[in-house]
JSON list of C-alpha atoms in Angstrom, two decimals:
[
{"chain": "K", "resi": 1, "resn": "UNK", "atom": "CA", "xyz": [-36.62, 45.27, -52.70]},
{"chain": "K", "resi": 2, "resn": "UNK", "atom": "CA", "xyz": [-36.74, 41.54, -53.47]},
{"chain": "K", "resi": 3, "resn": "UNK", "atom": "CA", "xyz": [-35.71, 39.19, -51.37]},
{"chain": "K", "resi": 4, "resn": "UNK", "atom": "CA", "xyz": [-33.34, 36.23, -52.04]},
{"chain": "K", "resi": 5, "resn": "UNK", "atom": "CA", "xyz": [-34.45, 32.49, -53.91]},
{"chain": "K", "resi": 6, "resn": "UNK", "atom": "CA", "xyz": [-34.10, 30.24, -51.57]},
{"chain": "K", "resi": 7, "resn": "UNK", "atom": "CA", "xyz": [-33.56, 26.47, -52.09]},
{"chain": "K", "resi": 8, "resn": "UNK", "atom": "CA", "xyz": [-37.01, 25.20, -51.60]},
{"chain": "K", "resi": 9, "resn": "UNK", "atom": "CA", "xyz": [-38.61, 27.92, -54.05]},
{"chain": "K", "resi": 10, "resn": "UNK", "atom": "CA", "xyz": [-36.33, 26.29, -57.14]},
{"chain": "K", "resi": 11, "resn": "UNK", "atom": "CA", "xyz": [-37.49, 23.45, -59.54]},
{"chain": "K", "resi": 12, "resn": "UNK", "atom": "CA", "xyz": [-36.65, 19.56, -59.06]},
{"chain": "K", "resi": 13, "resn": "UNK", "atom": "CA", "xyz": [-33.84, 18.84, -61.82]},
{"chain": "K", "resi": 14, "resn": "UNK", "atom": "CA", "xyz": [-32.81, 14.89, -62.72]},
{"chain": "K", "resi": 15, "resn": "UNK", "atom": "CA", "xyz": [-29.74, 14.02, -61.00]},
{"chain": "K", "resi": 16, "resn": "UNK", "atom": "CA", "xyz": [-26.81, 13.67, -62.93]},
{"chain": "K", "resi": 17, "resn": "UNK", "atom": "CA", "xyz": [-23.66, 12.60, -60.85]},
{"chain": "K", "resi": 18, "resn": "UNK", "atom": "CA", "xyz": [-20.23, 10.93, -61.29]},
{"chain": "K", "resi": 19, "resn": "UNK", "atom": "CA", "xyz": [-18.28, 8.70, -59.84]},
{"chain": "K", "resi": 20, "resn": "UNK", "atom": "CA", "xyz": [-14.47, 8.88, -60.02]},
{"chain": "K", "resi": 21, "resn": "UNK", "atom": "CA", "xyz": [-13.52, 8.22, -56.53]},
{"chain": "K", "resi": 22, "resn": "UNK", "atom": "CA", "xyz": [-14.87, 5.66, -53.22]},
{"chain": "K", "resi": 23, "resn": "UNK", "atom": "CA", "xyz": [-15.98, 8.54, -51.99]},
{"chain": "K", "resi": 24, "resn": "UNK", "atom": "CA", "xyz": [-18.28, 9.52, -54.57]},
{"chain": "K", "resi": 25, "resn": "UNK", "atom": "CA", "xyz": [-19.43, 6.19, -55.89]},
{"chain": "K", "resi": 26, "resn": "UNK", "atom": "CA", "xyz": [-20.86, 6.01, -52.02]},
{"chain": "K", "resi": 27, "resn": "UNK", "atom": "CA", "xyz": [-22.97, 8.31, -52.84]},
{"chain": "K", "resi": 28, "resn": "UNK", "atom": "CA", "xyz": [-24.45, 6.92, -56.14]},
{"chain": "K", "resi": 29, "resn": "UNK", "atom": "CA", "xyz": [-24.45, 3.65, -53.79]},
{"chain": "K", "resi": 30, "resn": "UNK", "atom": "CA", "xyz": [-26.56, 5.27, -51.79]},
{"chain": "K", "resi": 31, "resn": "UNK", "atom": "CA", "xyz": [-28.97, 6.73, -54.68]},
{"chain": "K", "resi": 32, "resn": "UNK", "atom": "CA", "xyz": [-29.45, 3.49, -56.15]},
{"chain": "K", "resi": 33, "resn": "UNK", "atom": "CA", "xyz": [-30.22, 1.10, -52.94]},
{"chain": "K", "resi": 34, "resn": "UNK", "atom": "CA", "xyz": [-33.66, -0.31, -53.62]},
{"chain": "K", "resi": 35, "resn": "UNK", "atom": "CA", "xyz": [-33.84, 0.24, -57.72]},
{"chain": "K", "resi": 36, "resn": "UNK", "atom": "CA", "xyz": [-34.79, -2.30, -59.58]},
{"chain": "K", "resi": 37, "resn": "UNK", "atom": "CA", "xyz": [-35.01, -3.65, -63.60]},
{"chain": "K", "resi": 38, "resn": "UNK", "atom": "CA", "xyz": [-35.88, -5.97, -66.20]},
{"chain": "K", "resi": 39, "resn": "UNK", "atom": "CA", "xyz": [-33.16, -8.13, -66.70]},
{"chain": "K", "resi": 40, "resn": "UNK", "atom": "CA", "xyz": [-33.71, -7.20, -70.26]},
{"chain": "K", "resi": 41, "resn": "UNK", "atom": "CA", "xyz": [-32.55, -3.35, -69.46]},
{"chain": "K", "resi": 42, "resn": "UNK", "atom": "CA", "xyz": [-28.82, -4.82, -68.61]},
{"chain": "K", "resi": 43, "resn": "UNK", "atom": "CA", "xyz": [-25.96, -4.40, -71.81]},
{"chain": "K", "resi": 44, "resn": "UNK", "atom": "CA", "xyz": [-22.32, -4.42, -72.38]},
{"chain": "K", "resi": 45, "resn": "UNK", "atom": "CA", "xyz": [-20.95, -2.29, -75.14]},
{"chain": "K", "resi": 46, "resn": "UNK", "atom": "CA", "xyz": [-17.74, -4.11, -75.36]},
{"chain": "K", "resi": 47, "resn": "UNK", "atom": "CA", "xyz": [-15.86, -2.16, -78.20]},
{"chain": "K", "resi": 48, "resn": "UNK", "atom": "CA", "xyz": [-16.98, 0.42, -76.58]},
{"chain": "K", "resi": 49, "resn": "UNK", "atom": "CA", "xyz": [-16.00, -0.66, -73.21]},
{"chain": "K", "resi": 50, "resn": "UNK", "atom": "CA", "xyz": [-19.07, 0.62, -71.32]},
{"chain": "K", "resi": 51, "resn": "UNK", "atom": "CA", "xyz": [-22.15, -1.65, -69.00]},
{"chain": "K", "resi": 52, "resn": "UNK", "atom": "CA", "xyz": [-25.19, 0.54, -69.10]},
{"chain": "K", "resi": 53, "resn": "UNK", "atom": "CA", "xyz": [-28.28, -0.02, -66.83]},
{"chain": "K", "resi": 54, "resn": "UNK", "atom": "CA", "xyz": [-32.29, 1.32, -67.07]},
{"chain": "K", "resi": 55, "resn": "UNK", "atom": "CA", "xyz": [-33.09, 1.64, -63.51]},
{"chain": "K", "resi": 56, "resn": "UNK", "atom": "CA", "xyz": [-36.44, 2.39, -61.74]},
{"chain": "K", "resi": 57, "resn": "UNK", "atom": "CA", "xyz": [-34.29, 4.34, -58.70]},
{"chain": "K", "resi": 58, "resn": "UNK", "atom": "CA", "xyz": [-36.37, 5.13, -55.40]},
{"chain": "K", "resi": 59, "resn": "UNK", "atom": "CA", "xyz": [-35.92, 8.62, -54.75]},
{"chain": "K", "resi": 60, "resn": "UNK", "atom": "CA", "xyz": [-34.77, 8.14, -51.64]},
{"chain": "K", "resi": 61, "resn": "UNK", "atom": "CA", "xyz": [-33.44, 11.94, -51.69]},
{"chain": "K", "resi": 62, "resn": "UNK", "atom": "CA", "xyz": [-37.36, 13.28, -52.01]},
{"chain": "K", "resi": 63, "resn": "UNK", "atom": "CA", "xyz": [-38.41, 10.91, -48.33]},
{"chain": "K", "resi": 64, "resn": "UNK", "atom": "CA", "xyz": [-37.88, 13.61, -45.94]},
{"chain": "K", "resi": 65, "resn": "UNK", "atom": "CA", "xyz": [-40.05, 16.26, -48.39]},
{"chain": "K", "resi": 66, "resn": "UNK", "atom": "CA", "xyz": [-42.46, 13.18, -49.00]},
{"chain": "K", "resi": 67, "resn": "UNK", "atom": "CA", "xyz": [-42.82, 12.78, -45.36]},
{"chain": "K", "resi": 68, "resn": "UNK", "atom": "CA", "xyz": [-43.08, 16.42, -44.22]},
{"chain": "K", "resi": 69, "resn": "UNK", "atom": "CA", "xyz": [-45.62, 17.12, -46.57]},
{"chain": "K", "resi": 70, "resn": "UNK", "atom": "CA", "xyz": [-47.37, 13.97, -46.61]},
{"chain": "K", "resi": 71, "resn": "UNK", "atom": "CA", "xyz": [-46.65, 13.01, -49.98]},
{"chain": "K", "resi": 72, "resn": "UNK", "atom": "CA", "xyz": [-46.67, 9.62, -51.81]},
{"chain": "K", "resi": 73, "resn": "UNK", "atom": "CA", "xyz": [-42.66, 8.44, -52.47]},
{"chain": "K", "resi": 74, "resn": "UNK", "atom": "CA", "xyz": [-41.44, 8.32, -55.97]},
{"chain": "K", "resi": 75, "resn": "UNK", "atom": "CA", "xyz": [-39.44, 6.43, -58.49]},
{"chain": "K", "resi": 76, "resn": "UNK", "atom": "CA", "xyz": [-37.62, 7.75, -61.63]},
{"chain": "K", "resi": 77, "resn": "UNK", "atom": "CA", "xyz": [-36.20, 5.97, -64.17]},
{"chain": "K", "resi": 78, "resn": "UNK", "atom": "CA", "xyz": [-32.00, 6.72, -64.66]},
{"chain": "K", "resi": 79, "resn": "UNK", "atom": "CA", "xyz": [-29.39, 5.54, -66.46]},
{"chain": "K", "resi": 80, "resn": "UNK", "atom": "CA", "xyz": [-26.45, 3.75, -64.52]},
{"chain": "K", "resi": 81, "resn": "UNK", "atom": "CA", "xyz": [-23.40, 3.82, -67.09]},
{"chain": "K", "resi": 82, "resn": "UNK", "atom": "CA", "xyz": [-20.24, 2.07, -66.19]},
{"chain": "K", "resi": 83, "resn": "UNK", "atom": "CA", "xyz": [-16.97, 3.61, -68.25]},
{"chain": "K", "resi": 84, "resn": "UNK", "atom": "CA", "xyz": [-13.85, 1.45, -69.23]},
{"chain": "K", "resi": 85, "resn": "UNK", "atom": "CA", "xyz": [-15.09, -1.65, -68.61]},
{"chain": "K", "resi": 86, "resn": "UNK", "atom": "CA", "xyz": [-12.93, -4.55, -69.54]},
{"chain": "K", "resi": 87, "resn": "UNK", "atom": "CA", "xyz": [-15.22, -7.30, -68.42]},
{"chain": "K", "resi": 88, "resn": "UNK", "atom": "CA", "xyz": [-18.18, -8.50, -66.76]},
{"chain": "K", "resi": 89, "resn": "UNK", "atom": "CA", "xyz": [-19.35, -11.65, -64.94]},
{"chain": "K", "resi": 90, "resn": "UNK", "atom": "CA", "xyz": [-22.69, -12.29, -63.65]},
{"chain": "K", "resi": 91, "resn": "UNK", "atom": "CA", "xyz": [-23.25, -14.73, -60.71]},
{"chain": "K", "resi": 92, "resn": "UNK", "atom": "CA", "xyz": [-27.25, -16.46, -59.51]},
{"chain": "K", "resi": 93, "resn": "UNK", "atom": "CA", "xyz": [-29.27, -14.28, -62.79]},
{"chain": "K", "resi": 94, "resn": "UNK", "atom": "CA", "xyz": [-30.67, -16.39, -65.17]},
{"chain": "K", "resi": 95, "resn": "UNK", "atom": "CA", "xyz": [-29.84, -13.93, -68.59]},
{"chain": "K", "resi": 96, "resn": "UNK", "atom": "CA", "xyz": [-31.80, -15.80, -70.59]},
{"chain": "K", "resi": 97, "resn": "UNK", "atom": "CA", "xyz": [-35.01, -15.52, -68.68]},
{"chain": "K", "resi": 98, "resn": "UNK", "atom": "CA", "xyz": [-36.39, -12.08, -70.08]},
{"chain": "K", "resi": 99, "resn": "UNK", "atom": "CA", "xyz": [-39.11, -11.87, -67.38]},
{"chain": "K", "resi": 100, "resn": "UNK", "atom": "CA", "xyz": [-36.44, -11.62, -64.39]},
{"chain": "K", "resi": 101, "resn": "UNK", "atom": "CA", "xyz": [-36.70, -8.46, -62.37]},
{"chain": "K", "resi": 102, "resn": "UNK", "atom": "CA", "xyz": [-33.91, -7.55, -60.66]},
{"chain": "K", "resi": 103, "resn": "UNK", "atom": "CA", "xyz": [-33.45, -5.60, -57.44]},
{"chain": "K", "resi": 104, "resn": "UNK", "atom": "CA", "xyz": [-30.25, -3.47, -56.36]},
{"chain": "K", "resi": 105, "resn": "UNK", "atom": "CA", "xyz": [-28.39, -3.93, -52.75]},
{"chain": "K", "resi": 106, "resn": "UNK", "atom": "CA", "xyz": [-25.47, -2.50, -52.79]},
{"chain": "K", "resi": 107, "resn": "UNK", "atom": "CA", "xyz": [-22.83, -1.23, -55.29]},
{"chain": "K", "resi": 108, "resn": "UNK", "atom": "CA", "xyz": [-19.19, -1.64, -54.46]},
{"chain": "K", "resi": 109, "resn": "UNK", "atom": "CA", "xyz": [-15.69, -0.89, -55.47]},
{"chain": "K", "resi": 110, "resn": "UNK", "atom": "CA", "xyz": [-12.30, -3.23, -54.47]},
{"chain": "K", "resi": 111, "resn": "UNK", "atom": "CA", "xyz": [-9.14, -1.46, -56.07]},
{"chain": "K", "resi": 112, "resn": "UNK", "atom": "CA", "xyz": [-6.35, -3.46, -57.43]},
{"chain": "K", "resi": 113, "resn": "UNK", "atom": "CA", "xyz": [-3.18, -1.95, -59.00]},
{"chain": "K", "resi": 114, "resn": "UNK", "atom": "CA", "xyz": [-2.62, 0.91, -61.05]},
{"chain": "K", "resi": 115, "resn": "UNK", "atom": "CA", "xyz": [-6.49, 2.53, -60.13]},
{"chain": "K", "resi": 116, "resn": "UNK", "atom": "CA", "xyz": [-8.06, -1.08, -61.65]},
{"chain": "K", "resi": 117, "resn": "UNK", "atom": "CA", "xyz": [-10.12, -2.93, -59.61]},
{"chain": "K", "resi": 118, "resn": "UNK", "atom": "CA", "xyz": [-13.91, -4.82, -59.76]},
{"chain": "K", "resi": 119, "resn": "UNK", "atom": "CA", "xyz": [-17.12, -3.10, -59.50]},
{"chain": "K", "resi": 120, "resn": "UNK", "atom": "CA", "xyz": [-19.89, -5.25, -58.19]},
{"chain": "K", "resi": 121, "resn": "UNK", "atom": "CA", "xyz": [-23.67, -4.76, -57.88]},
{"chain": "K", "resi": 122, "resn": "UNK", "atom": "CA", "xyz": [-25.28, -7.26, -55.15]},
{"chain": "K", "resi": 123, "resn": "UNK", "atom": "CA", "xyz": [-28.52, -8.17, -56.14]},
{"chain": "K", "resi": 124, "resn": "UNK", "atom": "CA", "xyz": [-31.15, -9.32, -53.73]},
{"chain": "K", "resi": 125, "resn": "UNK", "atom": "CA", "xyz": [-31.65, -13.36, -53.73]},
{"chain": "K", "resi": 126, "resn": "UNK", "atom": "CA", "xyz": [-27.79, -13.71, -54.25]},
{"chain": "K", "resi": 127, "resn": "UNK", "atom": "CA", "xyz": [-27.36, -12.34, -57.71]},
{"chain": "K", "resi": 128, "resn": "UNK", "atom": "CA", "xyz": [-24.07, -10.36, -58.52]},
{"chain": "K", "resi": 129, "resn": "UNK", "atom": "CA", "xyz": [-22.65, -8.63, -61.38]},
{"chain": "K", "resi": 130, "resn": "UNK", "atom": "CA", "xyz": [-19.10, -8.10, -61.39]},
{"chain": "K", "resi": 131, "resn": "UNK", "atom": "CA", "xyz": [-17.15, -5.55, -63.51]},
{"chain": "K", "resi": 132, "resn": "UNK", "atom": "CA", "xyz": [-13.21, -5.57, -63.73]},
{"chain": "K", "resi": 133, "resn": "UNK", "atom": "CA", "xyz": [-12.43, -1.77, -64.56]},
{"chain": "K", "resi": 134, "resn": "UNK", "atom": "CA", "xyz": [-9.98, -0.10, -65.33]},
{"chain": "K", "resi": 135, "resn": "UNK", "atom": "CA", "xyz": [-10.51, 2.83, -63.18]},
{"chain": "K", "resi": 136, "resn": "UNK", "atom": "CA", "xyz": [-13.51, 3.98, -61.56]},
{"chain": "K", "resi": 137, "resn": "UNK", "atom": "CA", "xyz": [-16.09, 5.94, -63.53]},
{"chain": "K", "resi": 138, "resn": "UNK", "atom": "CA", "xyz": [-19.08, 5.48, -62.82]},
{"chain": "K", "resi": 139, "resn": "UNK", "atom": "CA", "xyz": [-22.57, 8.08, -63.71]},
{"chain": "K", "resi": 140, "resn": "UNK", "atom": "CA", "xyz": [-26.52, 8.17, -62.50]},
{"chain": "K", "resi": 141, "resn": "UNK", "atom": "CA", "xyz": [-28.25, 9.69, -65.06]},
{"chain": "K", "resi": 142, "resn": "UNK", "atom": "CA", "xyz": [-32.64, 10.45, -64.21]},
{"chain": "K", "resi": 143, "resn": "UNK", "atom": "CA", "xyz": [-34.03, 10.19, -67.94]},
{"chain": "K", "resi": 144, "resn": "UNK", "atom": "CA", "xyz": [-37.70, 10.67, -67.10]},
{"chain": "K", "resi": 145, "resn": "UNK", "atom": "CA", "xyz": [-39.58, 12.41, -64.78]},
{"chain": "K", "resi": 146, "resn": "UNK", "atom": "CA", "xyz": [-40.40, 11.16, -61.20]},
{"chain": "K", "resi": 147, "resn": "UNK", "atom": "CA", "xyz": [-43.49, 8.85, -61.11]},
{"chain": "K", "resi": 148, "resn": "UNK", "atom": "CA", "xyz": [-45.56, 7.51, -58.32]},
{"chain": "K", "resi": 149, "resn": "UNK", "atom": "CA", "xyz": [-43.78, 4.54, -56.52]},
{"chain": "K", "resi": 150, "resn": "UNK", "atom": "CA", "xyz": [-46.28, 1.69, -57.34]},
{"chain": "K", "resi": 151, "resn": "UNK", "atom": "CA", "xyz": [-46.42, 0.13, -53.99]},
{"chain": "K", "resi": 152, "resn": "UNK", "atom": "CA", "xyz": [-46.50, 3.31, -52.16]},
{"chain": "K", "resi": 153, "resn": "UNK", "atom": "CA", "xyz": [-44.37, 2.29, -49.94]},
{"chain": "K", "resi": 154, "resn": "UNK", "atom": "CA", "xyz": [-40.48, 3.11, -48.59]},
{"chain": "K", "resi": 155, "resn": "UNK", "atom": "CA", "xyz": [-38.67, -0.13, -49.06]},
{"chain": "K", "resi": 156, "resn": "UNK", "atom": "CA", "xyz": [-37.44, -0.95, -45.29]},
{"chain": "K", "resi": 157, "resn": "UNK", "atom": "CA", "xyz": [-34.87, -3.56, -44.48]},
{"chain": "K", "resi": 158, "resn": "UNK", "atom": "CA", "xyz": [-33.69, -5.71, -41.60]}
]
């Protein structure tokens, strides 16, 4: 007789989530507190109506195994895409600067009509990108595997 798999015996897989609601866009919120990127990993795909970033996420869902077993935190690299987008402002980033590295605060939703509304990344030293959509879709896509967070430390705020 066997007994049953449990949770902790099965491989890490990339996360891969979607955001169509508040509720779950928390969540991806959440996941991508702390990431940071090369201004140069920022694009809008106008005709196709989609803002893609290259993120180096935190994993902030690995800290408690990190800490329990006394392992170093991680990064991975993911893939925030933005669906439906019908513009985008940016607000204290210099674009043209390709050496900027940007850091993420908080991502947040305010509706308007008809399931619309603005989608705005906060960026730390009072950056902000703004995205009127024209409904919430939002997806966090890991595209490599995790990697050693270079400072080796859990980014702690105030």
């Amino acid at each position: 007789m066997s007994e049953d798999a449990r949770f902790e015996d099965g491989d890490e897989k990339p996360l891969r989530l979607q955001a169509l609601d508040a509720d779950d866009l928390g969540v991806i919120a959440a996941l991508v507190q702390d990431a940071v990127f090369p201004i140069t990993a920022m694009t809008f795909q106008r005709k196709k109506r989609r803002f893609a970033l290259l993120l180096n996420r935190f994993r902030w869902e690995d800290v408690p195994r990190a800490e329990r077993h006394g392992k170093k935190f991680e990064r991975v690299q993911s893939m925030l895409v933005i669906n439906d987008v019908a513009n985008v402002v940016t607000q204290g980033i210099d674009r043209s600067d390709s050496d900027t590295i940007c850091a993420v605060l908080t991502l947040a939703f305010t509706p308007s009509e008809d399931g619309q509304g603005r989608l705005e990344l906060t960026l730390a030293g009072d950056g902000a990108i703004a995205l009127d959509v024209e409904c919430l879709d939002v997806t966090l896509s890991d595209v490599t595997r995790p990697y050693l967070a270079p400072s080796g430390y859990s980014p702690a705020h105030e």
